[in-house]
Amino acid sequence: AASEIILREILRDEARCSICLEIFQDPVSIHCGHSFCQSCISRTWEGLTTNFSCPQCRKTRSRKSLRRNRELANMIEATKSLNLQPVKEVEGGKNLCEEHQEPLKLFCKDEGRLICVVCDRSKVHHNHSVVPVGEAAQEYKVRGLWERTEAVKQEILTTYRKLHEFLEKQESSLLAQLEQLDTEIMNVHEEILHRLLEETTSLGTLTGEMERMYQQPDLELLKVRGRINLKCSAASFPPSPILVPPPGDAWRGPNRIRGVGRERKSLVPPKSAAMSLTFSPPPAQMTLDPQTANASLYLSEDCKFVRWEIHEQNLPSNPERFKVDPCVLGSRGFTLGLHCWDVEISRDGVWAIGVAKESVPRERLLHLKPEVGVWALCHNRDGYMAHTSPVVTPLTLRSDPKQIRVCLDCEEGRVVFFNAESNERIFAFPQVSFQGERVFPWFMPGPLHLLWVGPLNSL
């Protein structure tokens, strides 16, 4: 049949080495994928040490790469039973026109069969599309290659879709794992930070006591334990000539300040509430200064609430902002007068409040000492303590205050803390000189703590 002859023409061309133009002998594939007889490509590359070029596509590679093409070798063996010689070499007259006994050199596309030259000139094939056998074979070869290309294309598309679906599932799974890991890391980070704050404060207390004991004479070392116990239990300090409120809601004398008498409801849910800050009337507006807030502190729009979170914000860098410690200053600083504000404690934890000079460092770790410019009352799991110098002073209170009153006298250089409900003095720092520098309300909330700023009481 004509299709059988054309198929043999295609097989003959595909099974032929492009160097020797003979049937492949020991076919091998090179770096570009083309195949040749092993002896033919070896002769072509003989003497070369680099720049091995393909005789067919001219693609070059620096190293010789020969791989035996077993698939092509098996195909050659399977087609040995077929006659792959050109039509004119076939014996027995099988490829002669039965009607005219002429060689079948033409192919009629309309009837799909081989014809001879005499048939082509007959009336039967006068209006038919007739082409030489070689041209017809080439067309069938191109069509076969196109069909094979389409099949490979569809296979690639199917594989791509499956791979895309697999990658989407893997992406979803990995994102879920990363989200869970991020949550676990945040929890561990928060726990470590909380513990570190507590341990740092405890270590400061212990180091201060050891330094003070080391400086005592040998005989005094035997008595230091009793003195420490007496100090911690009594928490007694010399009376201050100012800022000592008598019982009641007002101070007597020329400096008159009203206490906070109204009840306050919880400003946030119990799980996140920690501290709230309010200033006694008359209401002079006081807010937190967002330009000084550390990136881990989140302020409300009216700058009266602040909370600490483990995720830092992307805030603009400015010289006023605390870069290391989670601190924030009040929006107003003072150089004259007497000022008082209350801090409401609604949850235990690690926190610190007090006053700070405008010149305290912002770019590095802040040491809570008066000589640095910070007068701080702190709280951790070991209790309350005043950050005095050279050592920290532990405090023992009769009860945990729900409200702490911070009082600042700029002219006298006094910073005193009171229990705002019982009017008991918690601690009074020694008198100092602020040297005319502005002093600000200072706050350092710990994890899960929140501050609320209200009006200011100034005399």
Coordinates of C-alpha atoms in Angstrom, one line a residue:
A1 CA 0.0 0.0 0.0
A2 CA 1.0 3.6 -0.5
S3 CA 1.1 4.4 3.2
E4 CA 3.3 1.5 3.8
I5 CA 5.8 2.7 1.3
I6 CA 5.7 6.2 2.7
L7 CA 6.2 4.8 6.2
R8 CA 9.2 2.9 5.0
E9 CA 10.6 6.1 3.5
I10 CA 10.2 7.9 6.9
L11 CA 11.8 5.1 8.8
R12 CA 14.7 5.0 6.3
D13 CA 15.4 8.7 6.9
E14 CA 15.0 8.6 10.7
A15 CA 17.3 5.5 11.0
R16 CA 20.1 7.1 9.0
C17 CA 23.2 8.7 10.5
S18 CA 23.6 12.3 9.3
I19 CA 27.4 11.8 9.0
C20 CA 27.7 8.6 7.0
L21 CA 24.1 8.6 5.7
E22 CA 23.8 4.9 6.5
I23 CA 21.7 2.9 9.0
F24 CA 22.9 3.7 12.5
Q25 CA 25.7 1.4 13.8
D26 CA 26.1 1.5 17.6
P27 CA 24.2 4.8 17.9
V28 CA 25.3 7.3 20.6
S29 CA 23.7 10.6 21.8
I30 CA 25.9 13.7 22.4
H31 CA 25.4 16.8 24.6
C32 CA 22.7 18.4 22.4
G33 CA 20.6 15.3 22.1
H34 CA 21.4 14.4 18.4
S35 CA 22.5 10.8 17.7
F36 CA 25.3 9.4 15.4
C37 CA 27.2 6.2 14.8
Q38 CA 29.8 5.9 17.5
S39 CA 32.6 5.5 15.0
C40 CA 31.4 8.5 12.9
I41 CA 31.3 11.0 15.8
S42 CA 34.6 9.6 17.2
R43 CA 36.3 10.3 13.8
T44 CA 34.7 13.7 13.6
W45 CA 36.0 14.7 17.1
E46 CA 39.4 13.0 16.7
G47 CA 42.2 15.1 18.1
L48 CA 40.0 17.6 19.8
T49 CA 40.4 18.4 23.5
T50 CA 37.8 21.1 23.8
N51 CA 35.0 22.9 21.9
F52 CA 33.2 19.6 20.8
S53 CA 30.7 20.8 18.2
C54 CA 27.6 18.9 17.0
P55 CA 27.9 18.2 13.2
Q56 CA 24.1 18.7 12.9
C57 CA 23.2 21.8 15.0
R58 CA 26.7 23.1 15.7
K59 CA 26.0 23.4 19.4
T60 CA 29.4 23.4 21.2
R61 CA 30.4 22.1 24.6
S62 CA 33.8 22.2 26.3
R63 CA 33.7 18.5 27.4
K64 CA 33.1 15.4 25.3
S65 CA 29.8 13.8 26.2
L66 CA 28.9 10.4 24.6
R67 CA 25.9 8.3 25.8
R68 CA 24.9 5.1 24.2
N69 CA 21.3 5.5 22.8
R70 CA 19.8 2.1 23.7
E71 CA 16.3 3.1 22.6
L72 CA 17.5 4.0 19.1
A73 CA 19.6 0.8 18.9
N74 CA 16.5 -1.3 19.9
M75 CA 14.5 0.5 17.2
I76 CA 17.1 -0.3 14.5
E77 CA 17.1 -4.0 15.5
A78 CA 13.3 -4.1 15.4
T79 CA 13.2 -2.6 11.9
K80 CA 15.9 -4.8 10.4
S81 CA 13.1 -7.1 9.1
L82 CA 11.7 -4.2 7.1
N83 CA 13.1 -3.3 3.7
L84 CA 14.4 0.2 4.2
Q85 CA 16.1 0.5 0.8
P86 CA 14.9 3.1 -1.8
V87 CA 12.0 2.1 -4.0
K88 CA 14.1 1.7 -7.1
E89 CA 16.3 -0.9 -5.4
V90 CA 13.4 -3.2 -4.6
E91 CA 13.4 -6.4 -6.6
G92 CA 10.6 -8.5 -7.9
G93 CA 8.6 -5.7 -9.6
K94 CA 6.4 -5.2 -6.6
N95 CA 6.7 -1.4 -7.0
L96 CA 5.7 -1.2 -10.6
C97 CA 2.4 0.1 -11.8
E98 CA 0.2 -2.9 -12.4
E99 CA -1.5 -1.2 -15.4
H100 CA 1.4 0.4 -17.1
Q101 CA 4.4 -1.5 -15.6
E102 CA 6.1 1.8 -14.9
P103 CA 7.9 2.7 -11.6
L104 CA 5.6 4.2 -8.9
K105 CA 7.4 7.5 -8.6
L106 CA 4.4 9.8 -7.9
F107 CA 1.8 10.0 -5.1
C108 CA -1.8 11.0 -5.7
K109 CA -3.1 13.0 -2.7
D110 CA -6.7 12.8 -3.8
E111 CA -6.8 9.0 -4.0
G112 CA -4.0 8.4 -1.4
R113 CA -2.0 6.0 -3.5
L114 CA 1.2 5.7 -5.6
I115 CA 0.9 6.2 -9.4
C116 CA 3.3 6.2 -12.3
V117 CA 4.0 8.9 -14.8
V118 CA 1.6 7.4 -17.3
C119 CA -1.2 7.4 -14.7
D120 CA -0.5 11.1 -13.9
R121 CA -1.1 12.0 -17.6
S122 CA -4.3 10.1 -17.8
K123 CA -7.8 11.7 -17.5
V124 CA -8.4 9.9 -14.2
H125 CA -5.7 11.9 -12.4
H126 CA -5.9 15.0 -14.7
N127 CA -7.3 17.3 -11.9
H128 CA -5.8 15.5 -9.0
S129 CA -3.0 16.8 -6.7
V130 CA 0.0 14.7 -7.6
V131 CA 3.5 15.1 -6.0
P132 CA 6.7 13.0 -6.1
V133 CA 7.0 10.2 -3.6
G134 CA 9.9 11.9 -1.8
E135 CA 7.9 15.1 -1.3
A136 CA 4.9 13.1 -0.1
A137 CA 7.1 11.2 2.3
Q138 CA 8.5 14.5 3.6
E139 CA 5.0 15.9 4.1
Y140 CA 4.0 12.8 6.1
K141 CA 7.2 13.1 8.1
V142 CA 6.4 16.7 9.0
R143 CA 2.8 15.8 9.8
G144 CA 4.0 13.0 12.0
L145 CA 6.5 15.3 13.8
W146 CA 3.7 17.8 14.3
E147 CA 1.4 15.2 15.8
R148 CA 4.2 13.9 18.0
T149 CA 4.9 17.5 19.1
E150 CA 1.3 18.1 20.0
A151 CA 1.2 14.9 22.0
V152 CA 4.4 16.0 23.9
K153 CA 2.9 19.4 24.4
Q154 CA -0.3 18.0 25.9
E155 CA 1.8 15.7 28.1
I156 CA 3.9 18.7 29.3
L157 CA 0.7 20.7 30.0
T158 CA -0.8 17.9 32.0
T159 CA 2.4 17.4 34.0
Y160 CA 2.6 21.2 34.6
R161 CA -0.9 21.3 36.0
K162 CA -0.3 18.4 38.3
L163 CA 3.0 20.0 39.4
H164 CA 1.2 23.3 40.0
E165 CA -1.5 21.7 42.1
F166 CA 1.2 19.8 44.1
L167 CA 3.2 23.1 44.7
E168 CA 0.0 24.9 45.8
K169 CA -0.7 22.2 48.4
Q170 CA 2.9 22.3 49.5
E171 CA 2.8 26.1 49.8
S172 CA -0.4 26.0 51.9
S173 CA 1.1 23.4 54.2
L174 CA 4.4 25.2 54.6
L175 CA 2.6 28.6 55.3
A176 CA 0.5 26.9 57.9
Q177 CA 3.6 25.4 59.5
L178 CA 5.4 28.8 59.4
E179 CA 2.5 30.6 61.0
Q180 CA 2.4 28.0 63.8
L181 CA 6.1 28.3 64.2
D182 CA 5.9 32.1 64.3
T183 CA 3.3 31.9 67.0
E184 CA 5.4 29.6 69.1
I185 CA 8.5 31.8 68.6
M186 CA 6.5 34.9 69.7
N187 CA 5.3 33.1 72.8
V188 CA 8.8 31.9 73.7
H189 CA 10.2 35.3 73.0
E190 CA 7.6 37.0 75.2
E191 CA 8.2 34.5 78.0
I192 CA 12.0 34.9 77.8
L193 CA 11.7 38.7 77.8
H194 CA 9.4 38.7 80.8
R195 CA 11.8 36.4 82.7
L196 CA 14.8 38.5 81.6
L197 CA 13.2 41.6 83.0
E198 CA 12.5 40.0 86.3
E199 CA 16.0 38.4 86.5
T200 CA 17.7 41.6 85.6
T201 CA 16.0 43.5 88.4
S202 CA 16.7 40.7 90.9
L203 CA 20.3 40.5 89.8
G204 CA 20.7 44.3 90.3
T205 CA 19.4 44.0 93.8
L206 CA 21.7 41.1 94.6
T207 CA 24.7 42.8 93.1
G208 CA 24.0 46.0 95.1
E209 CA 23.8 44.1 98.3
M210 CA 27.0 42.2 97.6
E211 CA 28.9 45.4 96.8
R212 CA 27.7 47.1 100.0
M213 CA 28.6 44.0 102.1
Y214 CA 32.1 43.9 100.4
Q215 CA 32.7 47.5 101.3
Q216 CA 32.0 46.9 105.1
P217 CA 34.7 46.2 107.6
D218 CA 35.0 42.6 108.8
L219 CA 33.3 43.3 112.1
E220 CA 30.4 45.0 110.4
L221 CA 29.8 42.1 108.0
L222 CA 28.5 40.1 111.0
K223 CA 25.8 42.8 111.6
V224 CA 24.8 43.5 108.0
R225 CA 22.2 40.8 107.8
G226 CA 20.3 42.2 110.7
R227 CA 20.4 45.7 109.3
I228 CA 19.1 44.5 105.9
N229 CA 16.3 42.6 107.5
L230 CA 15.3 45.5 109.7
K231 CA 15.3 47.8 106.6
C232 CA 13.2 45.5 104.5
S233 CA 10.7 44.8 107.2
A234 CA 10.3 48.4 108.5
A235 CA 10.7 50.2 105.1
S236 CA 11.3 53.4 107.2
F237 CA 12.8 56.5 105.7
P238 CA 13.4 60.0 107.1
P239 CA 10.4 62.2 106.8
S240 CA 10.5 64.6 103.9
P241 CA 9.9 68.3 104.7
I242 CA 7.5 68.5 101.7
L243 CA 5.2 66.2 99.8
V244 CA 3.9 64.4 102.9
P245 CA 0.1 64.4 102.6
P246 CA -2.0 64.3 105.8
P247 CA -5.0 62.0 106.1
G248 CA -7.9 63.2 104.0
D249 CA -8.4 64.2 100.4
A250 CA -6.5 67.5 100.5
W251 CA -3.1 68.9 101.7
R252 CA -3.2 71.7 104.3
G253 CA -1.1 74.8 104.0
P254 CA -0.1 77.1 101.1
N255 CA 0.5 74.1 98.6
R256 CA -3.0 72.6 98.2
I257 CA -3.6 69.5 96.0
R258 CA -6.8 67.5 95.8
G259 CA -6.6 63.8 95.8
V260 CA -8.4 61.6 93.3
G261 CA -11.8 60.8 95.0
R262 CA -13.9 59.3 92.2
E263 CA -14.1 55.6 91.4
R264 CA -12.6 54.3 88.2
K265 CA -13.9 51.5 86.1
S266 CA -11.6 49.1 84.3
L267 CA -10.6 50.7 81.0
V268 CA -9.7 47.4 79.2
P269 CA -10.5 43.7 79.6
P270 CA -8.8 42.0 82.6
K271 CA -6.5 39.9 80.4
S272 CA -4.7 42.9 79.0
A273 CA -5.2 45.6 81.7
A274 CA -2.1 46.4 83.7
M275 CA -1.7 50.1 84.6
S276 CA -3.7 53.2 84.1
L277 CA -2.4 56.7 84.8
T278 CA -4.5 59.7 85.7
F279 CA -3.7 63.2 86.8
S280 CA -5.8 64.9 89.5
P281 CA -7.8 68.0 88.6
P282 CA -7.6 70.9 87.7
P283 CA -7.4 69.3 84.2
A284 CA -4.3 70.6 82.4
Q285 CA -4.0 68.4 79.3
M286 CA -1.3 65.8 79.5
T287 CA -0.7 63.0 77.0
L288 CA 2.0 60.5 76.1
D289 CA 4.6 61.7 73.6
P290 CA 4.6 59.4 70.6
Q291 CA 7.9 60.9 69.4
T292 CA 9.6 59.3 72.5
A293 CA 7.8 55.9 72.5
N294 CA 9.8 52.8 71.9
A295 CA 8.8 50.8 68.7
S296 CA 7.4 48.0 70.9
L297 CA 4.9 50.5 72.6
Y298 CA 1.6 51.1 70.8
L299 CA -0.2 54.4 71.5
S300 CA -3.9 55.2 71.0
E301 CA -4.9 57.9 68.6
D302 CA -5.5 60.4 71.5
C303 CA -2.1 59.4 73.0
K304 CA -3.7 58.5 76.3
F305 CA -3.3 54.8 76.2
V306 CA -0.2 52.7 75.6
R307 CA 0.4 49.0 75.5
W308 CA 3.5 46.8 75.1
E309 CA 3.7 44.1 72.4
I310 CA 6.4 41.8 71.2
H311 CA 6.1 42.9 67.5
E312 CA 7.9 46.2 67.0
Q313 CA 6.4 48.9 64.8
N314 CA 8.2 50.5 61.8
L315 CA 8.4 54.0 63.2
P316 CA 10.5 56.9 61.9
S317 CA 13.8 57.3 63.6
N318 CA 14.3 60.5 65.6
P319 CA 16.7 61.5 68.4
E320 CA 13.9 61.6 71.0
R321 CA 12.8 58.0 70.6
F322 CA 13.9 55.3 73.1
K323 CA 15.6 52.7 70.8
V324 CA 16.3 49.9 73.4
D325 CA 14.1 50.1 76.5
P326 CA 10.3 50.1 76.2
C327 CA 10.0 53.6 77.6
V328 CA 7.8 56.6 76.8
L329 CA 7.7 60.2 78.3
G330 CA 4.9 62.5 79.1
S331 CA 4.1 65.2 76.5
R332 CA 5.0 68.0 79.0
G333 CA 8.2 68.6 80.9
F334 CA 8.7 70.8 84.0
T335 CA 11.3 73.1 85.3
L336 CA 9.2 74.9 88.0
G337 CA 6.4 74.1 90.3
L338 CA 4.9 71.2 92.1
H339 CA 3.2 68.4 90.1
C340 CA 1.4 65.2 91.0
W341 CA -0.2 62.3 89.1
D342 CA -1.6 58.9 90.0
V343 CA -0.9 55.5 88.5
E344 CA -3.6 52.8 88.9
I345 CA -2.3 49.3 89.2
S346 CA -4.7 46.7 87.9
R347 CA -2.4 43.7 87.3
D348 CA 0.9 42.3 88.8
G349 CA 4.0 42.1 86.5
V350 CA 7.2 43.9 85.7
W351 CA 6.9 47.6 85.3
A352 CA 8.6 50.9 86.3
I353 CA 7.3 54.5 86.8
G354 CA 8.8 57.8 87.9
V355 CA 10.4 60.8 86.4
A356 CA 13.4 61.3 84.0
K357 CA 15.5 64.2 82.8
E358 CA 15.2 65.3 79.2
S359 CA 18.9 64.4 78.7
V360 CA 18.6 60.7 79.4
P361 CA 20.2 58.5 76.7
R362 CA 17.8 57.2 74.0
E363 CA 20.2 55.1 71.8
R364 CA 21.4 52.6 74.4
L365 CA 20.3 50.7 77.5
L366 CA 19.0 53.0 80.1
H367 CA 20.4 52.5 83.6
L368 CA 17.7 53.4 86.2
K369 CA 19.8 55.5 88.5
P370 CA 19.4 59.1 89.7
E371 CA 22.9 60.1 88.4
V372 CA 21.8 59.1 84.9
G373 CA 18.7 61.2 85.3
V374 CA 16.0 58.6 86.2
W375 CA 14.1 58.4 89.6
A376 CA 12.2 55.1 89.3
L377 CA 10.0 52.9 91.4
C378 CA 9.9 49.3 90.0
H379 CA 8.0 46.2 90.5
N380 CA 8.8 42.6 89.6
R381 CA 8.1 39.1 91.1
D382 CA 10.3 39.9 94.1
G383 CA 8.2 42.9 95.0
Y384 CA 8.7 46.7 95.0
M385 CA 12.1 48.5 94.9
A386 CA 13.4 52.0 94.4
H387 CA 16.3 52.3 92.0
T388 CA 18.7 54.2 94.3
S389 CA 22.4 54.6 93.9
P390 CA 24.8 52.9 94.3
V391 CA 22.5 49.9 95.1
V392 CA 18.8 49.2 94.6
T393 CA 16.6 49.6 97.7
P394 CA 14.0 46.8 98.3
L395 CA 10.7 47.9 99.8
T396 CA 8.2 46.1 101.9
L397 CA 4.7 47.5 101.8
R398 CA 1.8 46.8 104.2
S399 CA -0.4 46.1 101.1
D400 CA -0.1 46.3 97.4
P401 CA -1.4 49.7 96.4
K402 CA -3.9 50.0 93.6
Q403 CA -3.0 53.5 92.9
I404 CA 0.5 55.1 93.3
R405 CA 0.9 58.9 93.4
V406 CA 4.0 60.4 91.9
C407 CA 4.9 63.8 93.2
L408 CA 7.6 66.1 91.7
D409 CA 8.9 69.3 93.3
C410 CA 11.2 71.0 90.7
E411 CA 12.5 73.8 93.0
E412 CA 13.3 71.5 95.9
G413 CA 14.5 68.6 93.8
R414 CA 12.2 66.1 95.4
V415 CA 10.6 62.9 93.9
V416 CA 8.2 61.0 96.3
F417 CA 5.9 58.1 95.8
F418 CA 2.7 57.6 97.9
N419 CA -0.1 55.0 98.2
A420 CA -2.8 57.2 96.7
E421 CA -5.6 55.5 98.7
S422 CA -4.1 55.3 102.2
N423 CA -1.8 58.4 101.8
E424 CA 1.1 56.3 103.1
R425 CA 4.5 57.3 101.7
I426 CA 6.1 54.4 99.7
F427 CA 9.5 56.0 99.1
A428 CA 11.2 59.4 99.0
F429 CA 14.4 59.9 96.9
P430 CA 17.1 62.0 98.5
Q431 CA 17.0 65.7 97.6
V432 CA 18.8 66.6 94.4
S433 CA 19.2 69.5 92.0
F434 CA 17.7 69.2 88.6
Q435 CA 20.0 72.1 87.5
G436 CA 17.2 73.9 85.6
E437 CA 16.8 70.9 83.2
R438 CA 13.3 69.8 82.2
V439 CA 12.0 66.7 84.0
F440 CA 9.3 64.5 82.4
P441 CA 6.9 61.9 83.6
W442 CA 8.5 58.5 82.7
F443 CA 6.9 55.1 82.2
M444 CA 8.2 51.6 81.3
P445 CA 5.3 49.1 80.9
G446 CA 6.3 45.5 80.8
P447 CA 4.6 42.6 78.8
L448 CA 0.8 42.7 78.8
H449 CA 0.7 46.1 80.6
L450 CA -1.2 49.1 79.6
L451 CA -1.1 52.8 80.6
W452 CA -3.7 55.5 80.5
V453 CA -2.8 59.2 80.8
G454 CA -5.3 61.6 82.2
P455 CA -5.2 65.3 83.4
L456 CA -2.4 66.8 85.4
N457 CA -2.4 68.5 88.8
S458 CA 0.1 71.3 89.0
L459 CA 0.6 74.0 91.7

